[in-house]
Tab-separated table of N, CA and C in Angstrom:
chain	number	residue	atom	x	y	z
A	30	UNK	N	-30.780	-39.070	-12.297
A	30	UNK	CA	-29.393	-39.017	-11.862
A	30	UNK	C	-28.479	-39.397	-13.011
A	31	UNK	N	-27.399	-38.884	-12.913
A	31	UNK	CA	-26.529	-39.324	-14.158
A	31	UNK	C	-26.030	-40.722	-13.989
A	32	UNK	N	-24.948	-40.967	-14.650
A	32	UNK	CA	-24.466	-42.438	-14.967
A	32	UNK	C	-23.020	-41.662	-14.314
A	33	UNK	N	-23.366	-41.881	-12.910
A	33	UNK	CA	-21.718	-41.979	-11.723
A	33	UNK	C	-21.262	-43.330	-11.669
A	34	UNK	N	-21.523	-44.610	-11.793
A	34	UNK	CA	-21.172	-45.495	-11.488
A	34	UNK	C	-19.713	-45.994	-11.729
A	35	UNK	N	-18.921	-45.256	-12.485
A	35	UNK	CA	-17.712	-45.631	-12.480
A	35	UNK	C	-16.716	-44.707	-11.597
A	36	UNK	N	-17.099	-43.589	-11.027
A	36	UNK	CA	-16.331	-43.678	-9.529
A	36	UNK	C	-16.904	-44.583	-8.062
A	37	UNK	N	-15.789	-44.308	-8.047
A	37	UNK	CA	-15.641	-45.101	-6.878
A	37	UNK	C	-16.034	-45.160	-5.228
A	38	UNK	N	-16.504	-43.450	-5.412
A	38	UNK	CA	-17.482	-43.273	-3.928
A	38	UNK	C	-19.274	-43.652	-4.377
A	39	UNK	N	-18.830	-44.307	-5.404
A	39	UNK	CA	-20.532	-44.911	-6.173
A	39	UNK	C	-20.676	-46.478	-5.811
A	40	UNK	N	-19.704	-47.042	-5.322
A	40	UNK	CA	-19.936	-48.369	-5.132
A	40	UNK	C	-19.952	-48.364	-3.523
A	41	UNK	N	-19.889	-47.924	-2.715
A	41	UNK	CA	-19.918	-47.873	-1.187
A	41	UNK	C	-21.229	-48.514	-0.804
A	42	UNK	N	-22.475	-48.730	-1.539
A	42	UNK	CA	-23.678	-49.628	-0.992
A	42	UNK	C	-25.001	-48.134	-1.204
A	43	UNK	N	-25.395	-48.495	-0.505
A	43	UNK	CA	-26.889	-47.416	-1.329
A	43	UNK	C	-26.679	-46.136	-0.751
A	44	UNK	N	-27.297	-45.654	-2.207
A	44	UNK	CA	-26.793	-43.963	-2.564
A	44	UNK	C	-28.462	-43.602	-1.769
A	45	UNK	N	-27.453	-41.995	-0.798
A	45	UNK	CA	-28.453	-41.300	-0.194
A	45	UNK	C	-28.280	-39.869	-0.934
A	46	UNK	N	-29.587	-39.546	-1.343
A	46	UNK	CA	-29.975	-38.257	-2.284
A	46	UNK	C	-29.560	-36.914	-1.257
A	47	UNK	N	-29.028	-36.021	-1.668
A	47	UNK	CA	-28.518	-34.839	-0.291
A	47	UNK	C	-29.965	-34.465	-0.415
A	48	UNK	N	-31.345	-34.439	-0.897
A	48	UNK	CA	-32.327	-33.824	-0.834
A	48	UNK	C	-33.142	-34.801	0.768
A	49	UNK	N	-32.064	-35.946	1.381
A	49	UNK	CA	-32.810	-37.042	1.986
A	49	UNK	C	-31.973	-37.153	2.949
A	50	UNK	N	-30.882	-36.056	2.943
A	50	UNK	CA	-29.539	-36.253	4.157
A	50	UNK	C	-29.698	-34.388	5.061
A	51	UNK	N	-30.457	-34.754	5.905
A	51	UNK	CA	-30.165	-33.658	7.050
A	51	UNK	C	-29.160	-33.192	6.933
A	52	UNK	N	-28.916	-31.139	7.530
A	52	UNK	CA	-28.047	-30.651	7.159
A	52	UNK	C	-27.756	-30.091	8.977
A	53	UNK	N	-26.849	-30.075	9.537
A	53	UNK	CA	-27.183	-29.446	11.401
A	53	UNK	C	-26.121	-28.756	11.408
A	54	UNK	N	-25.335	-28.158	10.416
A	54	UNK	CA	-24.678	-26.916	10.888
A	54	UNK	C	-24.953	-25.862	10.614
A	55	UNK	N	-24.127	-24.669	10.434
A	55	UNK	CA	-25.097	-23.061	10.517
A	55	UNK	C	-24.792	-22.740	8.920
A	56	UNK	N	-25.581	-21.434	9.202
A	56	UNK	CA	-25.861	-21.366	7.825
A	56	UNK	C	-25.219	-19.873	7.569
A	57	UNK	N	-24.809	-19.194	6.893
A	57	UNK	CA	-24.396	-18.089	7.345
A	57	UNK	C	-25.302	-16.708	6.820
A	58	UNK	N	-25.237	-15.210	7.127
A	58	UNK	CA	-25.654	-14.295	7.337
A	58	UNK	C	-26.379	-13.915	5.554
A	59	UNK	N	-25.536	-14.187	4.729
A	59	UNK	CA	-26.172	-14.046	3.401
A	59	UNK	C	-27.334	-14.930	2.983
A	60	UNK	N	-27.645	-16.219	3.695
A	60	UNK	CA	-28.140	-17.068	3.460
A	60	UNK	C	-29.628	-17.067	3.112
A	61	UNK	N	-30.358	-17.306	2.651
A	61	UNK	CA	-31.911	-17.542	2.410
A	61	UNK	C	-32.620	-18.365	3.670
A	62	UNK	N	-31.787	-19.416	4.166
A	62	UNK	CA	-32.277	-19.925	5.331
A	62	UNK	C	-32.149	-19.381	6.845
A	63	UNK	N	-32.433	-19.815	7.594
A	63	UNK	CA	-32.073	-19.488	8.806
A	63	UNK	C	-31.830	-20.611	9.424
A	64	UNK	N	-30.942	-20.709	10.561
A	64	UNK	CA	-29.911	-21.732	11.408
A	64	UNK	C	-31.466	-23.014	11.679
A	65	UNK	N	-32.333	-21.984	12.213
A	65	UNK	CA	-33.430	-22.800	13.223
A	65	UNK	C	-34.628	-23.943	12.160
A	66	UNK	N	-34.352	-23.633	10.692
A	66	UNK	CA	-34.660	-24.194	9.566
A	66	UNK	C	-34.527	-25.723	9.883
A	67	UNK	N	-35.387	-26.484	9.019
A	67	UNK	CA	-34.682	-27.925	8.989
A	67	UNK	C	-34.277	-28.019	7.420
A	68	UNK	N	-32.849	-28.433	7.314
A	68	UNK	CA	-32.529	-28.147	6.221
A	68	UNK	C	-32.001	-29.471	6.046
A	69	UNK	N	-31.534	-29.191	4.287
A	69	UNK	CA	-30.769	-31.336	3.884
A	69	UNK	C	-29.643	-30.333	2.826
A	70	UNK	N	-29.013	-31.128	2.941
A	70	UNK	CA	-27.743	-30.689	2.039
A	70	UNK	C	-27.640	-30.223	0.886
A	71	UNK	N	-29.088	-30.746	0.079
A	71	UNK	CA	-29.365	-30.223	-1.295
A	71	UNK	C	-29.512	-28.693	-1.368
A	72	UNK	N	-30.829	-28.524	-0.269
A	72	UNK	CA	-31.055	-27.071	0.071
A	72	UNK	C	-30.107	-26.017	0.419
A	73	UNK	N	-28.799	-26.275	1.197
A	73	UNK	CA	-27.842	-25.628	1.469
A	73	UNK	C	-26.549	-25.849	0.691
A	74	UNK	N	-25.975	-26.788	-0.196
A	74	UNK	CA	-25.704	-26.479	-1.472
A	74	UNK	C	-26.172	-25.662	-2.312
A	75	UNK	N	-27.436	-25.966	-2.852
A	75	UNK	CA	-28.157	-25.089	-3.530
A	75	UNK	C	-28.176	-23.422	-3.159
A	76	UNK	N	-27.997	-22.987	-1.740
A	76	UNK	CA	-27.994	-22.092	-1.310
A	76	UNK	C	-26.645	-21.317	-1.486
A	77	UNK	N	-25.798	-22.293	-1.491
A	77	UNK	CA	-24.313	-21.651	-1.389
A	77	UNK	C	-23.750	-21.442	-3.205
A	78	UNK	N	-24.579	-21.955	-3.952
A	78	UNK	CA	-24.316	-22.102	-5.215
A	78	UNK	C	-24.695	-20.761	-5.737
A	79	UNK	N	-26.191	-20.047	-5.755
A	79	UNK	CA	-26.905	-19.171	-5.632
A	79	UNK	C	-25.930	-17.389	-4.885
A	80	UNK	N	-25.607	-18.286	-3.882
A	80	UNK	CA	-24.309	-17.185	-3.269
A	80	UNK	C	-23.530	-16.934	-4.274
A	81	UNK	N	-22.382	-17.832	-4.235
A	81	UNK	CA	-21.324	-17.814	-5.085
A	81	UNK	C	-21.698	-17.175	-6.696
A	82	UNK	N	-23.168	-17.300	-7.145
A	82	UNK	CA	-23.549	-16.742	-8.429
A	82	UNK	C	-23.168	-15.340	-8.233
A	83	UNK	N	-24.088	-14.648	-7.440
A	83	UNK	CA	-24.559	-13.620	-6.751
A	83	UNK	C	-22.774	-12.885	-6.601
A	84	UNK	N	-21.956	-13.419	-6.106
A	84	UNK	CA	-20.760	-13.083	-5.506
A	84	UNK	C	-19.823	-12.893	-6.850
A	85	UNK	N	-20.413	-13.893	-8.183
A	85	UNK	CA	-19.391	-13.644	-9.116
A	85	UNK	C	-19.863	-12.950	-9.710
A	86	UNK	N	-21.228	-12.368	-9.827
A	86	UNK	CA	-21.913	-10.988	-10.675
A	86	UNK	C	-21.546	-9.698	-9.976
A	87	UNK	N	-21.265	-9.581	-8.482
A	87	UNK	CA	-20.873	-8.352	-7.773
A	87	UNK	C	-19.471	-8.017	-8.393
A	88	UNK	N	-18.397	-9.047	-8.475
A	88	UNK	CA	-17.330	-8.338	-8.602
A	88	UNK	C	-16.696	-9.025	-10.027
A	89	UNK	N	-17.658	-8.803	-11.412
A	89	UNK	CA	-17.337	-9.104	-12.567
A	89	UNK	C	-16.509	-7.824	-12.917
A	90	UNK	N	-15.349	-8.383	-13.639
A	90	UNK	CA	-14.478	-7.194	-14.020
A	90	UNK	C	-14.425	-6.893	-15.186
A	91	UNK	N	-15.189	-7.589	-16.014
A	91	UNK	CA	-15.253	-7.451	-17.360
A	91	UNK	C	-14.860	-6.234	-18.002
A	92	UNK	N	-15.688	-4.877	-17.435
A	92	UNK	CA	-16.052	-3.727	-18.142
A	92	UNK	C	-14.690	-3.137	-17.916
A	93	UNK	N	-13.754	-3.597	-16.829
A	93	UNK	CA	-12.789	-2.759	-16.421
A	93	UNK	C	-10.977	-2.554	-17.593
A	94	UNK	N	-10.707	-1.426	-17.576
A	94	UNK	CA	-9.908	-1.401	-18.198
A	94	UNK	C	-9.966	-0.891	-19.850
A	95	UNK	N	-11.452	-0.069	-19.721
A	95	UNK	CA	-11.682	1.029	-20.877
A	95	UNK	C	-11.594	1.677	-20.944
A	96	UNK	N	-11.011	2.642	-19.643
A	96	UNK	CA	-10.891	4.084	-19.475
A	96	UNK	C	-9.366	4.433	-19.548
A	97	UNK	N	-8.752	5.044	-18.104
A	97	UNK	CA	-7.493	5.124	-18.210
A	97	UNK	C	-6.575	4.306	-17.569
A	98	UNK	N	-6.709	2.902	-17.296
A	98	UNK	CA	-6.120	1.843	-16.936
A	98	UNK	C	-6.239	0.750	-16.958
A	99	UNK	N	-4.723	0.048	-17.279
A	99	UNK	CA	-4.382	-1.695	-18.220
A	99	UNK	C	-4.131	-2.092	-17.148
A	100	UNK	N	-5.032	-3.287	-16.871
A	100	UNK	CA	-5.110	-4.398	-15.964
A	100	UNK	C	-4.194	-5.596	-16.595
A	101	UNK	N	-3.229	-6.097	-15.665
A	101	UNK	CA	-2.330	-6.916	-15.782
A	101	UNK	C	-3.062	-8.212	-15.958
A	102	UNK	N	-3.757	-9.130	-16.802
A	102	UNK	CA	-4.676	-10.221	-16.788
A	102	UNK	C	-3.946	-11.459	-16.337
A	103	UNK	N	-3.995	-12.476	-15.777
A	103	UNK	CA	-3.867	-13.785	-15.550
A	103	UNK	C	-3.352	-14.498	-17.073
A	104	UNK	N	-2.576	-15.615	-16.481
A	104	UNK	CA	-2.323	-16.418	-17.880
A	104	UNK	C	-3.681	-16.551	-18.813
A	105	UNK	N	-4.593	-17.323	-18.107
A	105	UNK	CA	-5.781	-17.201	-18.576
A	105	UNK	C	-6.368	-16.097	-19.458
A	106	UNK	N	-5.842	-14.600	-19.363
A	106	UNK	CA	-6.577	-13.854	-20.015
A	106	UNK	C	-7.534	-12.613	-18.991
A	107	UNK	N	-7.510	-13.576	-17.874
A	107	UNK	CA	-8.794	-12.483	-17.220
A	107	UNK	C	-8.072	-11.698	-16.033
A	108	UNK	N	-9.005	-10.395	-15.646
A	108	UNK	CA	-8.880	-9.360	-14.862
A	108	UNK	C	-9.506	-9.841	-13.632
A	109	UNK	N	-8.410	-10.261	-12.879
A	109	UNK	CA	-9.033	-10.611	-10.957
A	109	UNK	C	-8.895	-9.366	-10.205
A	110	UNK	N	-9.197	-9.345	-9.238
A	110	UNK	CA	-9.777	-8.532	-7.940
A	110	UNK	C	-8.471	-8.329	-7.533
A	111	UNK	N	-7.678	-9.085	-7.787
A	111	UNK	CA	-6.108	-9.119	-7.001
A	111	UNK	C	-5.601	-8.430	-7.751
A	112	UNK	N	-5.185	-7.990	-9.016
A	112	UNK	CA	-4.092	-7.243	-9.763
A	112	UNK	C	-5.216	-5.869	-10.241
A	113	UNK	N	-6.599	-6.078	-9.559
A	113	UNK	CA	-7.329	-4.630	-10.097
A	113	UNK	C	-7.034	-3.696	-8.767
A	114	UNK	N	-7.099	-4.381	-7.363
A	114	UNK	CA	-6.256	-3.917	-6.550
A	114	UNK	C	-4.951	-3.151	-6.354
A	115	UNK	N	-4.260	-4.039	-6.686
A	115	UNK	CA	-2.748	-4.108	-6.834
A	115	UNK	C	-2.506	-2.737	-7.702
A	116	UNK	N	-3.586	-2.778	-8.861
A	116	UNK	CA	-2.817	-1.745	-9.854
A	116	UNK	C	-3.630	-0.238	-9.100
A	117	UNK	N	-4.657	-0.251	-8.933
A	117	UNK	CA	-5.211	1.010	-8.703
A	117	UNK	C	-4.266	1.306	-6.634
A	118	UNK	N	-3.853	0.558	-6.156
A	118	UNK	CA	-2.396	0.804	-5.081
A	118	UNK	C	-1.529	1.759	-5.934
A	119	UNK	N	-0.998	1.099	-7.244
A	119	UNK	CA	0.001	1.963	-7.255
A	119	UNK	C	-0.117	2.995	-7.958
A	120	UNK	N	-1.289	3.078	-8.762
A	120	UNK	CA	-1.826	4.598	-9.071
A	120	UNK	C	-1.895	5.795	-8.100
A	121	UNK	N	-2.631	4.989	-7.156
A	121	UNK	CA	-2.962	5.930	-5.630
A	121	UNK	C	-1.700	6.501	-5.586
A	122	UNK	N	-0.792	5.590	-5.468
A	122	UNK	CA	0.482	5.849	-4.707
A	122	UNK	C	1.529	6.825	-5.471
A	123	UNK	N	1.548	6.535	-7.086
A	123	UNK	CA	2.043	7.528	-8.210
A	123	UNK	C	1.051	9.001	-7.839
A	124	UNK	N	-0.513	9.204	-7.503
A	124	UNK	CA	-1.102	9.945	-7.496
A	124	UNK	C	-0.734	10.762	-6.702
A	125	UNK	N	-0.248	10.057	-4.879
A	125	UNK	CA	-0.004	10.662	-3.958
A	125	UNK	C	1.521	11.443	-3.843
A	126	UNK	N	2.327	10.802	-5.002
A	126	UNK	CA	3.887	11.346	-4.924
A	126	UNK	C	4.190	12.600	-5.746
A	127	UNK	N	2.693	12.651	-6.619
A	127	UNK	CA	2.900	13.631	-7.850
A	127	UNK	C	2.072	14.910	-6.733
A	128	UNK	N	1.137	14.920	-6.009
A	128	UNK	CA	0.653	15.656	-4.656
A	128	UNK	C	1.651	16.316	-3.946
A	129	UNK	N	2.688	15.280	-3.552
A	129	UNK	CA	3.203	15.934	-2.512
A	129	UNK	C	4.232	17.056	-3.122
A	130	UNK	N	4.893	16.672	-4.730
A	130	UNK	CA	5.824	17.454	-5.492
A	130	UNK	C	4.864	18.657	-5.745
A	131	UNK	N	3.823	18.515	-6.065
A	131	UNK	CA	3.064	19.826	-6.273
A	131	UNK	C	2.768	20.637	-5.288
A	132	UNK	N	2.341	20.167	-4.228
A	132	UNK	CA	2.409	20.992	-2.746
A	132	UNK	C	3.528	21.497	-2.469
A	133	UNK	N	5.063	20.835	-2.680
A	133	UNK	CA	6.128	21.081	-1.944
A	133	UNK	C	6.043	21.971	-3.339
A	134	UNK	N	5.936	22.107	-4.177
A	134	UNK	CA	6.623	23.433	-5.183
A	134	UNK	C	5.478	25.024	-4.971
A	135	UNK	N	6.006	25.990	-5.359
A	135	UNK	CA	5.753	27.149	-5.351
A	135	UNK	C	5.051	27.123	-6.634
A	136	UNK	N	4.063	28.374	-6.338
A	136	UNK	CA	3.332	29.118	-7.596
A	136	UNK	C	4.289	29.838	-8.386
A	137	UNK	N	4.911	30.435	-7.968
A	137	UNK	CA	5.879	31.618	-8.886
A	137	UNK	C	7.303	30.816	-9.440
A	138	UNK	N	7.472	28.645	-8.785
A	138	UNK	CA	8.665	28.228	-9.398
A	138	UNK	C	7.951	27.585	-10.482
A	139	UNK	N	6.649	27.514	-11.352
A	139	UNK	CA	6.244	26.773	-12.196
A	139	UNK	C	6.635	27.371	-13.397
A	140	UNK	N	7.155	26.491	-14.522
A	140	UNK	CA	7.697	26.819	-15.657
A	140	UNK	C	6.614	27.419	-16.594
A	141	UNK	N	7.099	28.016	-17.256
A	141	UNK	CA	5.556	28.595	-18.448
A	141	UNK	C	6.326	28.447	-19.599
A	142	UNK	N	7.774	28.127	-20.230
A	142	UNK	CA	8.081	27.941	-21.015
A	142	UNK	C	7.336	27.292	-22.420
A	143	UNK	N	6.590	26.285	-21.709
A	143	UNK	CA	5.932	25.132	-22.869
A	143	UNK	C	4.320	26.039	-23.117
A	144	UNK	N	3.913	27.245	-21.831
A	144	UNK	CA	2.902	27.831	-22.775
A	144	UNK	C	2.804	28.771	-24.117
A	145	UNK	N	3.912	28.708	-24.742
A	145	UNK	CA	3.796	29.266	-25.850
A	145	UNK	C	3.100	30.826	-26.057
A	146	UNK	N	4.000	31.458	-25.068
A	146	UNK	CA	3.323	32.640	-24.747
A	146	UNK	C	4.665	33.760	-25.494
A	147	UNK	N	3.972	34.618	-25.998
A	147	UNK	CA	4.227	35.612	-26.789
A	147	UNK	C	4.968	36.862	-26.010
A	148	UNK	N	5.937	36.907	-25.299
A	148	UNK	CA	6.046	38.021	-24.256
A	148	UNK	C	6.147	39.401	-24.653
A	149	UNK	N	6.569	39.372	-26.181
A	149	UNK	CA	6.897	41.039	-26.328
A	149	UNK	C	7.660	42.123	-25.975
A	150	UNK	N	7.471	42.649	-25.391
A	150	UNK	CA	7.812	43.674	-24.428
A	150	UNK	C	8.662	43.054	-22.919
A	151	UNK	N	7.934	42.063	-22.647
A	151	UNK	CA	8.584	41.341	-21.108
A	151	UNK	C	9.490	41.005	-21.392
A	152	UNK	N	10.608	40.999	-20.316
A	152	UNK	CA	11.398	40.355	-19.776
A	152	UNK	C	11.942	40.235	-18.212
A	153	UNK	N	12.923	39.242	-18.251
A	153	UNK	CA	13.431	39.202	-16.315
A	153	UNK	C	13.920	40.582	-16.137
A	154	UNK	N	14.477	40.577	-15.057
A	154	UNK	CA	15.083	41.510	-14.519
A	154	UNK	C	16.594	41.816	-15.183
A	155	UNK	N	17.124	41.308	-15.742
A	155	UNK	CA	18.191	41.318	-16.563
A	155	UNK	C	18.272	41.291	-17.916
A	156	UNK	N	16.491	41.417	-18.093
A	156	UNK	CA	16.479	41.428	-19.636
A	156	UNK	C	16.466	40.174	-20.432
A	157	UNK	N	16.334	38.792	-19.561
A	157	UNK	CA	16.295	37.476	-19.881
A	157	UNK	C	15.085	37.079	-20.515
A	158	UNK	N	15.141	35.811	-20.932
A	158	UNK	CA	13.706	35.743	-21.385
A	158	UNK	C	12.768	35.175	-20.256
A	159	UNK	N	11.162	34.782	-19.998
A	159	UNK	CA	10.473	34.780	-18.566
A	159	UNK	C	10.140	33.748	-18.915
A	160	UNK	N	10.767	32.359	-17.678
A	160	UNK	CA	10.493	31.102	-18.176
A	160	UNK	C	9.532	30.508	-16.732
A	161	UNK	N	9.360	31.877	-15.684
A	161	UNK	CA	8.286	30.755	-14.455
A	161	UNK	C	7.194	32.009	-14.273
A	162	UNK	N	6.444	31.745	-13.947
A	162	UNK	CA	4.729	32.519	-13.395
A	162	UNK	C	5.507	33.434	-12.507
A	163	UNK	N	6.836	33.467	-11.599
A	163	UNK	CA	7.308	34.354	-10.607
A	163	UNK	C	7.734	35.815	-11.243
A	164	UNK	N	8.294	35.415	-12.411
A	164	UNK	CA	9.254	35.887	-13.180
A	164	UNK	C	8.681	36.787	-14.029
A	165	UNK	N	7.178	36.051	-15.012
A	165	UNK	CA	6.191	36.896	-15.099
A	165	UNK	C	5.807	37.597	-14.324
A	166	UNK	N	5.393	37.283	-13.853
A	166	UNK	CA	4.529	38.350	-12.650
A	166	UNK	C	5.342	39.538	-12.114
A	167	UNK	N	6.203	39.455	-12.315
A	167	UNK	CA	7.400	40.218	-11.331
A	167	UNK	C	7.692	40.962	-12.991
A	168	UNK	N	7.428	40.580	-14.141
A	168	UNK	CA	7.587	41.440	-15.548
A	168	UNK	C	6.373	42.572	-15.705
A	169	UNK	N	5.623	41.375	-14.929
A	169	UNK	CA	4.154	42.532	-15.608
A	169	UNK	C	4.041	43.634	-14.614
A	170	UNK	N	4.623	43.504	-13.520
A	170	UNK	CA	4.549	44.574	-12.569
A	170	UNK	C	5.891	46.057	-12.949
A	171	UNK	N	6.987	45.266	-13.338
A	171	UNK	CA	8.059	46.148	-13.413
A	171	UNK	C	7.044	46.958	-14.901
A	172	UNK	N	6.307	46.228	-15.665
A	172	UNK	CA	6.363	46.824	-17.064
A	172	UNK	C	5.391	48.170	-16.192
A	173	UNK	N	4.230	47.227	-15.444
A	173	UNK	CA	3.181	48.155	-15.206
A	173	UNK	C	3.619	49.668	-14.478
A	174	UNK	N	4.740	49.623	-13.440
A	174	UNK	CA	5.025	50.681	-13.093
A	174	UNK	C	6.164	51.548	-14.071
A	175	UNK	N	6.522	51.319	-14.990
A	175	UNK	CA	7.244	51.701	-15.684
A	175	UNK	C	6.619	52.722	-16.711
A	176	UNK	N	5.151	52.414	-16.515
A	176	UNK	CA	4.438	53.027	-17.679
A	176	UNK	C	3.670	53.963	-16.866
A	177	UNK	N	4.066	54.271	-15.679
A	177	UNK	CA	2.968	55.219	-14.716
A	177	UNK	C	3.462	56.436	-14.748
């Protein structure tokens, strides 16, 4: 045993070992023991210690935050369960708003400007230049019957 003697729940009169102190409440579902066990406090400490190992290797976050998202860390430095949450919420939620703009838009209103496409011959209906997939499409058809 170590050298406790200078607190103060050490002077109360003779020390009982938890390996020598009965344990009579339950034990729970992860547990190694079972309720109907005779157990001492050492054993079910020991048990809950073993848990809690077990519980901090399941949800180590270490690896997180190499791919495509910065976890907001604690003063401390580290990545909790709470802001790895929190952040992949509002991804979802950026994910789900950029969904609904893409659903609510049309195939033929998407811009093609930035594809760097060579038109040539195309143009709008007025002879403009063709800046959406509608506009194309509606070029390549006027060109196609034009040439029949």
């Amino acid at each position: 045993m170590k050298n406790c003697n200078q607190k103060i729940k050490h002077t109360c009169g003779n020390i009982v070992f938890a390996d020598c102190t009965s344990y009579e409440g339950t034990v729970n579902t992860d547990s190694q023991y079972d309720e109907n066990d005779c157990l001492s406090i050492e054993e079910t400490t020991e048990d809950i210690y073993e848990q809690l190992e077990d519980i901090r290797t399941e949800i180590n976050l270490d690896e997180l935050g190499e791919k495509c998202l910065t976890y907001v860390p604690t003063v401390e430095g580290k990545t909790i369960v709470k802001n790895v949450l929190l952040k992949h919420e509002e991804e979802i939620c950026l994910l789900k708003e950029r969904i609904a703009e893409l659903e609510a838009r049309q195939l033929c209103d998407f811009p093609i400007t930035d594809c760097n496409l060579d038109f040539m011959c195309l143009a709008d209906a007025c002879g403009g230049s063709v800046t959406t997939v509608g506009e194309l499409l509606q070029a390549l058809i006027t060109k196609s019957c034009e040439n029949e």
